[in-house]
Each structure stands twice: as structure tokens, then as C-alpha cells.
Amino acid sequence: MSFATLGLSIPLLSTITRKNYTHPYPVQEQAIPAILAGKDVLGVSKTGSGKTASYALPIIERFQQRTERSERFPPALVLVPTRELAIQVAEVFTDLSEHLPQQIKASAVYGGVSINPQMKNLRHTDVLVATPGRLLDLVESKTLHLNKVEILVLDEADKMLNKDFREEMDKILAQLPVRRQTILFSATLNPDIKWLQEHLLFEPVTIEIKETEDAIDTIEQTAYHVSMERKGPFLRYLIKEQNIQQVLVFASSTRTADNIVAKLNKNGIQAAAFHGDMGQNTRIDILHQFKSGKIRVLVASDLAARGIDIVELPVVINYELPRSPKDYIHRIGRTGRAGAMGKAITLVTPEDDHHFGIIQKKMGRKVAITETDTVNLQGY
Ligand code: AMP
């Protein structure tokens, strides 16, 4: 199937070609025509499946016909659970509409940073991407009104169902017009999502993209046996020897991440840490530098790494094993995304052997482990 059959106009098809999207992903094949037709959608699909474009493209298309923009009444609202996702999603809208006759103004609002610049930037927004708490601040201070929202998207809705979010969500939903189009994406279809589905959606088109085993097959996995003491030098050796230009390294704690970064920088390899202790602006800045290639190595903890989306991230290194096999799969899933081939390298100490065995069993894949005793690490 090609994008041309989905009902998108020629200018948007040119943008898609420019982005090198050769064919639509399964979620896009199903969601784009449904959203263009004004239907409610329930999508069960994970990050990495192309779900953002699956709702951004038809929303942009529909907004090409709009002539008027009101100052503080956004016609589309995308609710997301994290700041990183808010920024990413707003960027996708801006990026995809950049060369169109009618550019879309997308703004991201999220907590953890000063509210004033976000307030200033809100005027004439077409697509507001928001985390619930900050959105409520803006609504309650009357900076923003939600009673003209025509399209509501809940992205990663399964992460917005805990108690704190639930209260905020109820307040937000009370502000929205009853007549609207609602699009809900979730990674799983659990009973809570069913509740949302029943209360928010009207005769939705349901799209379920099963996670195929192939996702993992686009990742070339290797592992190295290396003792605790030789891990640091071996990491630097790998990066230099294999001439790795962009790599996400996973560490188990903030402290280890900082230590790895300090040593890499001392050895002339540009690196930065990425963890929860940093201010939001610092994190945004670091992520930009990493994406643009100014930082070669990003060292992150599991928590911080959720939501990082870098197109075709070539290599991921597990400096330490995660506790759960699920986290291992989640980590290596940062590479080989959206059909691109990626590489995942894991450093395994003798103490890790048993645990790595369990991970491989759960994953249903065997990973060859190379011995490194004879590798000369002098000078690394
Ligand atoms: P998402 O699931 O929205 O986080 O998207 C995952 C990645 O896939 C993003 O980096 C997109 O730019 C990319 N992508 C989305 N749709 C396509 C497509 N049809 N062809 C190639 N890449 C795509």
C-alpha cells in the first residue's frame, strides 16, 4: 500500500516523500483514513510503530481547510503523560506541516519549567500538546479555553490512568465539548482503557497492532564477557575501535552514569548524562545536542530513557544489565526502530551470567557472548 491511497493531499504527500517515508506503517494505513473521515479511533499500538504520524498527518490535513484561528481556543488537544513526549509530538506536527500552504502551529506545554514562556507562545495555537497538570494550570488561570476543541488525542493513555492523572483528566474532560472527535492510543488494552473507551469514544474504529516478533529481529545483538574492573576501558575501546558515532549507553544508577560520562570525556569522547536529577531545560538541551550529533554518547538510566525517540539510533550499549527482561527489550528497542536495522551491545560480567541467561530465555533469542580477556585495553 502507498500513502497516496489514504486520502492525503498532494502537498502533504510531498512532505512524506521528503521525509523518506516510502510506505505507511500498519497503524497509519488504518488510522489515517478513519481520522480523515472524522471517526473516533481506539489504537492499540506502541511507541516506535509510527503512531504519532498516524494521527498527526490526518489532523494536519483536516486543518488545511481552516481559515480562522482563534487566539486562545485551540481546536486540537493532544494529551500525553510526559514532558519529553509533549515536546516530541509538537515537533512532529511542526515538522510535517513545515512546507504546507497552511502551516500548523503546534505548542507544547508541560510542567517542571517556568510557565510564562509557554503562556506567551500559546496564541493562535492549532494543536496544543500538553501534560495534564500544566494544562489545568493554564485552564484555571483562564489563559486557555478548551470549549472549542474539535479533536482530542490521548497518546499513551495507559500511562495516564494512575490516581493523580485520573483526577486531572476528569477536570480536563469536563471542560471539553461533548461533540468532538476522540482518538485514543494505548500500548495495552487493559480494563482501565476499556473504561476510557466506553466513556470517551463513540463507535470507534479499533486498530490493534500486535507487536511482532520481527521487531526484535531488526536488532543485531551481541554481548561481551568483561570483568567489572575492565568495563570502563572496554566501553571506551568499543566506541573507538568500532568508530561508533552515536550511542545510547544504559547505566543502572545516576551515579554510575555520571562516572561513565566523566571518564569518557577525560578520554576525549564527547558524552553527557541524561537522568531525572537534571532540570527539564538541561534535559531538552542535551537531547537536542545528542540528536544533532554534538554529543556522541548519551548515558542514561532506564527511567530517563523512556520516551527518547531518535530516528534510527544506530547503537545501544547495556553497560549494566537491567533487572527485568522487559526492561532489556525496552532498552534495545531504542535501536532498530521503525524498521531500521540497529545494534545492541551488552557487557556481561561473570556475576551477570545467570541473569543474562534468564533474559535470553524470556526474549526467546540466544545472544552469542564474545570473550575479551585477550583484548589489550592499555591506553583506554
Ligand atoms: P512513533 O511510533 O510515532 O514514535 O514513530 C517512530 C519513528 O518512526 C519516528 O522516528 C518516525 O519519524 C518514524 N516513522 C513514522 N512513520 C514512518 C514511515 N511511514 N516510514 C518511515 N519512518 C516512519
Short mmCIF file of C-alpha atoms and ligand atoms in Angstrom, two decimals:
data_model
loop_
_atom_site.label_atom_id
_atom_site.label_comp_id
_atom_site.label_asym_id
_atom_site.label_seq_id
_atom_site.Cartn_x
_atom_site.Cartn_y
_atom_site.Cartn_z
CA MET A 1 0.00 0.00 0.00
CA SER A 2 1.16 3.56 -0.62
CA PHE A 3 0.44 6.82 1.20
CA ALA A 4 -1.28 8.10 -1.96
CA THR A 5 -4.25 5.78 -1.39
CA LEU A 6 -5.01 7.04 2.11
CA GLY A 7 -6.75 10.29 1.19
CA LEU A 8 -3.97 12.78 1.91
CA SER A 9 -3.49 15.77 -0.39
CA ILE A 10 -0.55 16.30 -2.74
CA PRO A 11 1.35 18.86 -0.64
CA LEU A 12 1.29 16.53 2.35
CA LEU A 13 2.31 13.58 0.17
CA SER A 14 5.32 15.63 -0.96
CA THR A 15 6.26 16.21 2.67
CA ILE A 16 6.02 12.47 3.33
CA THR A 17 8.29 11.77 0.35
CA ARG A 18 10.73 14.40 1.58
CA LYS A 19 10.84 12.61 4.93
CA ASN A 20 11.69 9.37 3.13
CA TYR A 21 8.61 7.59 4.40
CA THR A 22 8.29 5.16 1.49
CA HIS A 23 5.16 3.34 2.68
CA PRO A 24 2.71 3.69 5.54
CA TYR A 25 3.13 1.55 8.63
CA PRO A 26 0.17 -0.71 9.54
CA VAL A 27 -1.15 1.70 12.17
CA GLN A 28 -1.02 4.54 9.64
CA GLU A 29 -2.82 2.52 6.96
CA GLN A 30 -5.75 2.10 9.29
CA ALA A 31 -5.77 5.29 11.35
CA ILE A 32 -5.28 7.90 8.63
CA PRO A 33 -8.47 7.19 6.60
CA ALA A 34 -10.54 6.78 9.79
CA ILE A 35 -9.37 10.07 11.29
CA LEU A 36 -9.82 11.89 7.98
CA ALA A 37 -13.40 10.62 7.94
CA GLY A 38 -13.96 12.16 11.36
CA LYS A 39 -14.34 8.87 13.21
CA ASP A 40 -13.30 8.12 16.76
CA VAL A 41 -10.31 5.79 16.93
CA LEU A 42 -9.02 3.37 19.53
CA GLY A 43 -5.46 2.39 18.65
CA VAL A 44 -3.51 -0.27 20.50
CA SER A 45 -0.01 0.42 19.39
CA LYS A 46 3.38 1.07 20.94
CA THR A 47 5.89 3.87 20.55
CA GLY A 48 8.02 3.05 17.54
CA SER A 49 5.10 1.86 15.42
CA GLY A 50 4.63 5.23 13.72
CA LYS A 51 1.57 6.13 15.75
CA THR A 52 2.39 9.83 16.10
CA ALA A 53 2.30 10.40 12.35
CA SER A 54 -0.82 8.23 12.16
CA TYR A 55 -2.79 10.95 13.92
CA ALA A 56 -0.63 14.00 13.10
CA LEU A 57 -0.94 13.57 9.31
CA PRO A 58 -4.76 13.44 9.15
CA ILE A 59 -5.13 16.25 11.70
CA ILE A 60 -2.76 18.44 9.67
CA GLU A 61 -4.70 17.52 6.55
CA ARG A 62 -8.01 18.46 8.09
CA PHE A 63 -6.62 21.75 9.35
CA GLN A 64 -5.53 22.73 5.85
CA GLN A 65 -9.11 23.81 5.24
CA ARG A 66 -9.29 26.11 8.27
CA THR A 67 -9.29 29.79 7.58
CA GLU A 68 -9.68 31.34 11.00
CA ARG A 69 -7.59 30.91 14.09
CA SER A 70 -8.81 31.96 17.46
CA GLU A 71 -6.42 33.32 19.97
CA ARG A 72 -6.84 31.07 22.97
CA PHE A 73 -9.17 28.31 21.84
CA PRO A 74 -7.08 25.50 20.34
CA PRO A 75 -9.09 23.25 18.00
CA ALA A 76 -6.92 20.18 18.67
CA LEU A 77 -5.64 18.93 22.01
CA VAL A 78 -3.14 16.10 22.41
CA LEU A 79 -2.74 14.85 25.97
CA VAL A 80 0.46 12.99 26.81
CA PRO A 81 1.91 11.63 30.07
CA THR A 82 5.45 13.04 29.90
CA ARG A 83 7.25 16.25 29.07
CA GLU A 84 9.57 14.53 26.62
CA LEU A 85 6.64 13.14 24.68
CA ALA A 86 4.93 16.55 24.67
CA ILE A 87 7.97 18.15 23.06
CA GLN A 88 8.43 15.30 20.60
CA VAL A 89 4.81 15.26 19.46
CA ALA A 90 4.70 19.05 18.97
CA GLU A 91 7.88 18.76 16.90
CA VAL A 92 6.29 16.11 14.68
CA PHE A 93 3.34 18.42 13.91
CA THR A 94 5.62 21.36 13.15
CA ASP A 95 7.96 19.26 11.09
CA LEU A 96 5.26 17.58 8.98
CA SER A 97 3.46 20.83 8.22
CA GLU A 98 6.53 22.96 7.58
CA HIS A 99 6.24 23.19 3.79
CA LEU A 100 2.47 23.25 3.52
CA PRO A 101 0.35 26.17 2.30
CA GLN A 102 -1.23 26.28 5.74
CA GLN A 103 1.41 25.74 8.39
CA ILE A 104 0.18 24.29 11.64
CA LYS A 105 1.10 25.95 14.86
CA ALA A 106 1.77 23.32 17.50
CA SER A 107 2.72 24.27 21.06
CA ALA A 108 3.86 22.05 23.88
CA VAL A 109 3.01 22.78 27.50
CA TYR A 110 4.40 20.71 30.36
CA GLY A 111 5.42 21.14 33.96
CA GLY A 112 8.83 21.45 35.52
CA VAL A 113 9.74 24.68 33.73
CA SER A 114 8.57 28.26 34.03
CA ILE A 115 5.01 28.78 32.82
CA ASN A 116 5.46 32.28 31.36
CA PRO A 117 7.24 31.46 28.08
CA GLN A 118 4.67 28.72 27.45
CA MET A 119 1.83 31.19 28.09
CA LYS A 120 3.29 33.68 25.63
CA ASN A 121 3.68 31.06 22.98
CA LEU A 122 0.08 29.84 23.15
CA ARG A 123 -1.62 32.42 20.96
CA HIS A 124 -3.19 31.08 17.78
CA THR A 125 -2.17 27.53 18.51
CA ASP A 126 -3.82 24.90 16.30
CA VAL A 127 -2.55 21.85 18.09
CA LEU A 128 -1.86 22.03 21.78
CA VAL A 129 0.23 19.16 23.14
CA ALA A 130 0.04 19.03 26.91
CA THR A 131 0.67 17.09 30.05
CA PRO A 132 -2.46 17.18 32.23
CA GLY A 133 -1.17 19.14 35.25
CA ARG A 134 0.24 22.08 33.33
CA LEU A 135 -2.78 22.17 31.07
CA LEU A 136 -5.05 22.56 34.10
CA ASP A 137 -2.91 25.42 35.43
CA LEU A 138 -3.42 27.23 32.15
CA VAL A 139 -7.13 26.49 32.01
CA GLU A 140 -7.73 27.50 35.60
CA SER A 141 -5.90 30.79 35.10
CA LYS A 142 -8.07 31.37 32.01
CA THR A 143 -5.04 31.65 29.77
CA LEU A 144 -6.58 28.95 27.67
CA HIS A 145 -10.06 27.64 26.91
CA LEU A 146 -10.93 24.14 25.89
CA ASN A 147 -14.54 24.56 24.88
CA LYS A 148 -13.74 24.74 21.19
CA VAL A 149 -11.64 21.60 20.98
CA GLU A 150 -12.78 19.63 17.95
CA ILE A 151 -10.23 16.82 18.12
CA LEU A 152 -8.90 15.24 21.30
CA VAL A 153 -6.00 12.79 21.21
CA LEU A 154 -4.93 10.77 24.23
CA ASP A 155 -1.49 9.39 23.50
CA GLU A 156 -0.04 6.64 25.71
CA ALA A 157 -3.37 6.73 27.52
CA ASP A 158 -2.44 3.67 29.58
CA LYS A 159 0.17 5.78 31.37
CA MET A 160 -2.41 8.41 32.25
CA LEU A 161 -4.64 6.22 34.34
CA ASN A 162 -2.96 6.37 37.72
CA LYS A 163 -4.77 8.19 40.51
CA ASP A 164 -3.07 11.59 40.15
CA PHE A 165 -3.65 11.73 36.46
CA ARG A 166 -7.18 10.42 36.78
CA GLU A 167 -8.34 13.41 38.85
CA GLU A 168 -6.71 15.84 36.46
CA MET A 169 -8.15 14.05 33.48
CA ASP A 170 -11.67 14.26 34.91
CA LYS A 171 -11.30 18.01 35.32
CA ILE A 172 -9.98 18.41 31.78
CA LEU A 173 -12.65 16.24 30.24
CA ALA A 174 -15.32 18.34 31.97
CA GLN A 175 -14.06 21.40 30.05
CA LEU A 176 -14.24 19.78 26.62
CA PRO A 177 -17.23 19.96 24.30
CA VAL A 178 -19.26 16.77 24.14
CA ARG A 179 -19.33 16.85 20.36
CA ARG A 180 -15.80 16.20 19.26
CA GLN A 181 -13.64 13.57 17.65
CA THR A 182 -11.63 11.49 20.10
CA ILE A 183 -8.56 9.43 19.29
CA LEU A 184 -7.09 7.20 21.95
CA PHE A 185 -3.79 5.39 21.72
CA SER A 186 -2.57 2.92 24.30
CA ALA A 187 0.19 0.31 24.39
CA THR A 188 -2.15 -2.20 26.02
CA LEU A 189 -5.84 -2.88 26.20
CA ASN A 190 -6.45 -3.32 29.92
CA PRO A 191 -9.74 -2.89 31.84
CA ASP A 192 -9.00 0.77 32.60
CA ILE A 193 -8.55 1.54 28.94
CA LYS A 194 -11.84 -0.24 28.32
CA TRP A 195 -13.40 2.17 30.82
CA LEU A 196 -11.94 5.14 28.95
CA GLN A 197 -13.09 3.62 25.71
CA GLU A 198 -16.66 3.31 26.93
CA HIS A 199 -16.78 6.80 28.38
CA LEU A 200 -14.90 8.77 25.79
CA LEU A 201 -15.31 7.12 22.44
CA PHE A 202 -18.32 6.88 20.16
CA GLU A 203 -18.45 3.86 17.86
CA PRO A 204 -14.67 3.88 17.47
CA VAL A 205 -12.68 2.25 14.72
CA THR A 206 -10.45 -0.15 16.65
CA ILE A 207 -6.92 -0.68 15.45
CA GLU A 208 -4.79 -3.28 17.11
CA ILE A 209 -1.20 -3.60 16.01
CA LYS A 210 0.23 -6.74 17.52
CA GLU A 211 3.84 -6.47 18.45
CA THR A 212 5.51 -8.80 16.05
CA GLU A 213 8.48 -10.87 16.96
CA ASP A 214 10.22 -9.31 13.97
CA ALA A 215 10.65 -6.05 15.89
CA ILE A 216 13.45 -7.73 17.80
CA ASP A 217 14.84 -9.29 14.64
CA THR A 218 15.79 -5.91 13.23
CA ILE A 219 18.28 -5.65 16.10
CA GLU A 220 21.68 -7.29 15.85
CA GLN A 221 22.50 -8.34 19.39
CA THR A 222 26.00 -9.02 20.65
CA ALA A 223 27.46 -9.45 24.12
CA TYR A 224 30.93 -9.38 25.65
CA HIS A 225 32.22 -11.06 28.76
CA VAL A 226 34.14 -8.46 30.68
CA SER A 227 35.17 -8.18 34.31
CA MET A 228 33.92 -5.33 36.49
CA GLU A 229 37.33 -3.60 36.53
CA ARG A 230 37.76 -3.72 32.77
CA LYS A 231 34.26 -2.50 31.92
CA GLY A 232 35.07 1.22 31.72
CA PRO A 233 38.16 0.83 29.50
CA PHE A 234 36.34 -1.77 27.39
CA LEU A 235 33.46 0.64 26.75
CA ARG A 236 35.89 3.29 25.52
CA TYR A 237 37.72 0.69 23.44
CA LEU A 238 34.43 -0.38 21.80
CA ILE A 239 33.39 3.16 20.96
CA LYS A 240 36.78 3.99 19.48
CA GLU A 241 37.53 0.67 17.77
CA GLN A 242 34.11 0.34 16.20
CA ASN A 243 34.06 4.06 15.45
CA ILE A 244 30.59 4.42 16.95
CA GLN A 245 29.37 7.94 16.28
CA GLN A 246 26.07 7.98 18.16
CA VAL A 247 25.29 5.68 21.04
CA LEU A 248 22.90 5.47 23.95
CA VAL A 249 24.52 3.78 26.96
CA PHE A 250 22.39 2.41 29.78
CA ALA A 251 23.58 2.55 33.35
CA SER A 252 21.77 1.31 36.44
CA SER A 253 22.11 4.46 38.51
CA THR A 254 22.60 8.18 38.20
CA ARG A 255 25.95 7.89 39.94
CA THR A 256 27.30 5.28 37.56
CA ALA A 257 26.02 7.34 34.63
CA ASP A 258 27.92 10.40 35.88
CA ASN A 259 31.09 8.35 36.41
CA ILE A 260 30.96 6.85 32.93
CA VAL A 261 30.47 10.31 31.43
CA ALA A 262 33.38 11.81 33.35
CA LYS A 263 35.73 9.06 32.16
CA LEU A 264 34.57 9.25 28.56
CA ASN A 265 35.07 12.99 28.44
CA LYS A 266 38.51 12.60 30.03
CA ASN A 267 39.35 10.25 27.18
CA GLY A 268 38.25 12.71 24.52
CA ILE A 269 34.87 11.13 23.76
CA GLN A 270 32.08 13.69 23.99
CA ALA A 271 29.50 12.38 26.40
CA ALA A 272 26.65 13.60 28.59
CA ALA A 273 24.43 12.06 31.22
CA PHE A 274 20.67 12.08 30.98
CA HIS A 275 18.77 11.48 34.18
CA GLY A 276 15.92 12.56 36.38
CA ASP A 277 18.03 14.74 38.66
CA MET A 278 18.56 17.28 35.90
CA GLY A 279 16.35 20.26 35.27
CA GLN A 280 13.93 19.97 32.39
CA ASN A 281 15.66 22.62 30.28
CA THR A 282 19.02 20.88 30.66
CA ARG A 283 17.46 17.61 29.54
CA ILE A 284 15.88 19.18 26.47
CA ASP A 285 19.15 20.84 25.60
CA ILE A 286 21.18 17.64 25.99
CA LEU A 287 18.72 15.65 23.91
CA HIS A 288 18.97 18.22 21.13
CA GLN A 289 22.74 18.12 21.20
CA PHE A 290 22.69 14.33 21.07
CA LYS A 291 20.19 14.24 18.21
CA SER A 292 22.19 16.76 16.22
CA GLY A 293 25.43 14.83 16.72
CA LYS A 294 27.19 17.33 19.01
CA ILE A 295 27.23 14.76 21.80
CA ARG A 296 28.47 11.33 20.76
CA VAL A 297 27.49 9.30 23.81
CA LEU A 298 24.38 9.74 25.93
CA VAL A 299 24.46 7.84 29.21
CA ALA A 300 21.00 7.31 30.65
CA SER A 301 19.13 5.50 33.36
CA ASP A 302 16.08 3.40 32.43
CA LEU A 303 13.60 5.88 33.74
CA ALA A 304 15.02 8.84 31.87
CA ALA A 305 15.35 6.86 28.67
CA ARG A 306 11.65 6.19 28.31
CA GLY A 307 10.21 8.34 25.63
CA ILE A 308 13.51 9.17 23.94
CA ASP A 309 12.88 8.79 20.24
CA ILE A 310 15.79 9.24 17.93
CA VAL A 311 15.31 8.21 14.34
CA GLU A 312 17.41 5.18 13.55
CA LEU A 313 19.58 5.31 16.63
CA PRO A 314 22.35 3.01 15.40
CA VAL A 315 23.72 1.55 18.62
CA VAL A 316 22.61 0.90 22.18
CA ILE A 317 25.02 -0.37 24.83
CA ASN A 318 23.98 -2.02 28.08
CA TYR A 319 26.82 -1.06 30.37
CA GLU A 320 24.91 -2.85 33.08
CA LEU A 321 22.07 -5.32 32.75
CA PRO A 322 18.63 -4.15 33.72
CA ARG A 323 16.79 -6.09 36.41
CA SER A 324 13.90 -7.23 34.30
CA PRO A 325 13.92 -8.89 30.87
CA LYS A 326 11.14 -6.47 29.90
CA ASP A 327 13.44 -3.52 30.51
CA TYR A 328 16.13 -5.21 28.46
CA ILE A 329 13.78 -5.48 25.49
CA HIS A 330 12.61 -1.93 26.05
CA ARG A 331 16.21 -0.70 26.10
CA ILE A 332 17.35 -2.49 22.97
CA GLY A 333 14.12 -1.39 21.29
CA ARG A 334 15.61 2.13 21.23
CA THR A 335 17.61 0.96 18.27
CA GLY A 336 16.33 -0.77 15.14
CA ARG A 337 13.18 1.32 15.46
CA ALA A 338 10.57 1.62 12.76
CA GLY A 339 12.15 -0.96 10.51
CA ALA A 340 15.72 0.36 10.56
CA MET A 341 18.49 -2.09 11.45
CA GLY A 342 20.15 -1.45 14.81
CA LYS A 343 22.84 -2.86 17.01
CA ALA A 344 22.59 -3.70 20.71
CA ILE A 345 25.73 -4.49 22.67
CA THR A 346 25.67 -5.87 26.21
CA LEU A 347 28.54 -6.05 28.68
CA VAL A 348 28.24 -9.14 30.85
CA THR A 349 30.30 -9.71 33.99
CA PRO A 350 30.76 -13.26 35.37
CA GLU A 351 28.18 -12.39 38.06
CA ASP A 352 25.67 -11.45 35.35
CA ASP A 353 25.85 -14.79 33.52
CA HIS A 354 22.84 -16.39 35.16
CA HIS A 355 20.67 -13.30 34.85
CA PHE A 356 21.60 -12.77 31.23
CA GLY A 357 20.59 -16.39 30.61
CA ILE A 358 17.14 -15.63 32.02
CA ILE A 359 16.82 -12.52 29.85
CA GLN A 360 17.66 -14.52 26.72
CA LYS A 361 15.17 -17.21 27.65
CA LYS A 362 12.37 -14.69 28.22
CA MET A 363 13.20 -12.91 24.98
CA GLY A 364 13.30 -16.19 23.06
CA ARG A 365 16.61 -15.27 21.46
CA LYS A 366 20.12 -16.53 22.05
CA VAL A 367 22.90 -13.95 22.11
CA ALA A 368 26.48 -15.01 21.37
CA ILE A 369 28.93 -13.85 24.05
CA THR A 370 32.46 -12.99 22.99
CA GLU A 371 35.35 -13.34 25.45
CA THR A 372 37.53 -10.26 25.89
CA ASP A 373 40.41 -11.46 28.10
CA THR A 374 42.90 -11.14 25.29
CA VAL A 375 41.83 -7.63 24.25
CA ASN A 376 44.58 -5.20 25.17
CA LEU A 377 42.96 -2.25 26.91
CA GLN A 378 46.13 -0.32 27.61
CA GLY A 379 45.61 3.34 26.83
CA TYR A 380 41.80 3.24 27.07
P1 AMP B 1 6.43 6.79 16.73
O1 AMP B 1 5.85 5.43 16.92
O2 AMP B 1 5.40 7.79 16.40
O3 AMP B 1 7.28 7.19 17.90
O4 AMP B 1 7.38 6.76 15.44
C1 AMP B 1 8.58 6.05 15.38
C2 AMP B 1 9.53 6.56 14.30
O5 AMP B 1 9.12 6.12 13.01
C3 AMP B 1 9.65 8.07 14.21
O6 AMP B 1 11.02 8.38 14.25
C4 AMP B 1 9.06 8.43 12.86
O7 AMP B 1 9.71 9.53 12.26
C5 AMP B 1 9.25 7.17 12.05
N1 AMP B 1 8.18 6.93 11.04
C6 AMP B 1 6.86 7.08 11.22
N2 AMP B 1 6.18 6.70 10.13
C7 AMP B 1 7.10 6.27 9.23
C8 AMP B 1 7.02 5.72 7.90
N3 AMP B 1 5.85 5.54 7.29
N4 AMP B 1 8.17 5.39 7.29
C9 AMP B 1 9.36 5.55 7.92
N5 AMP B 1 9.51 6.06 9.16
C10 AMP B 1 8.39 6.41 9.82
#
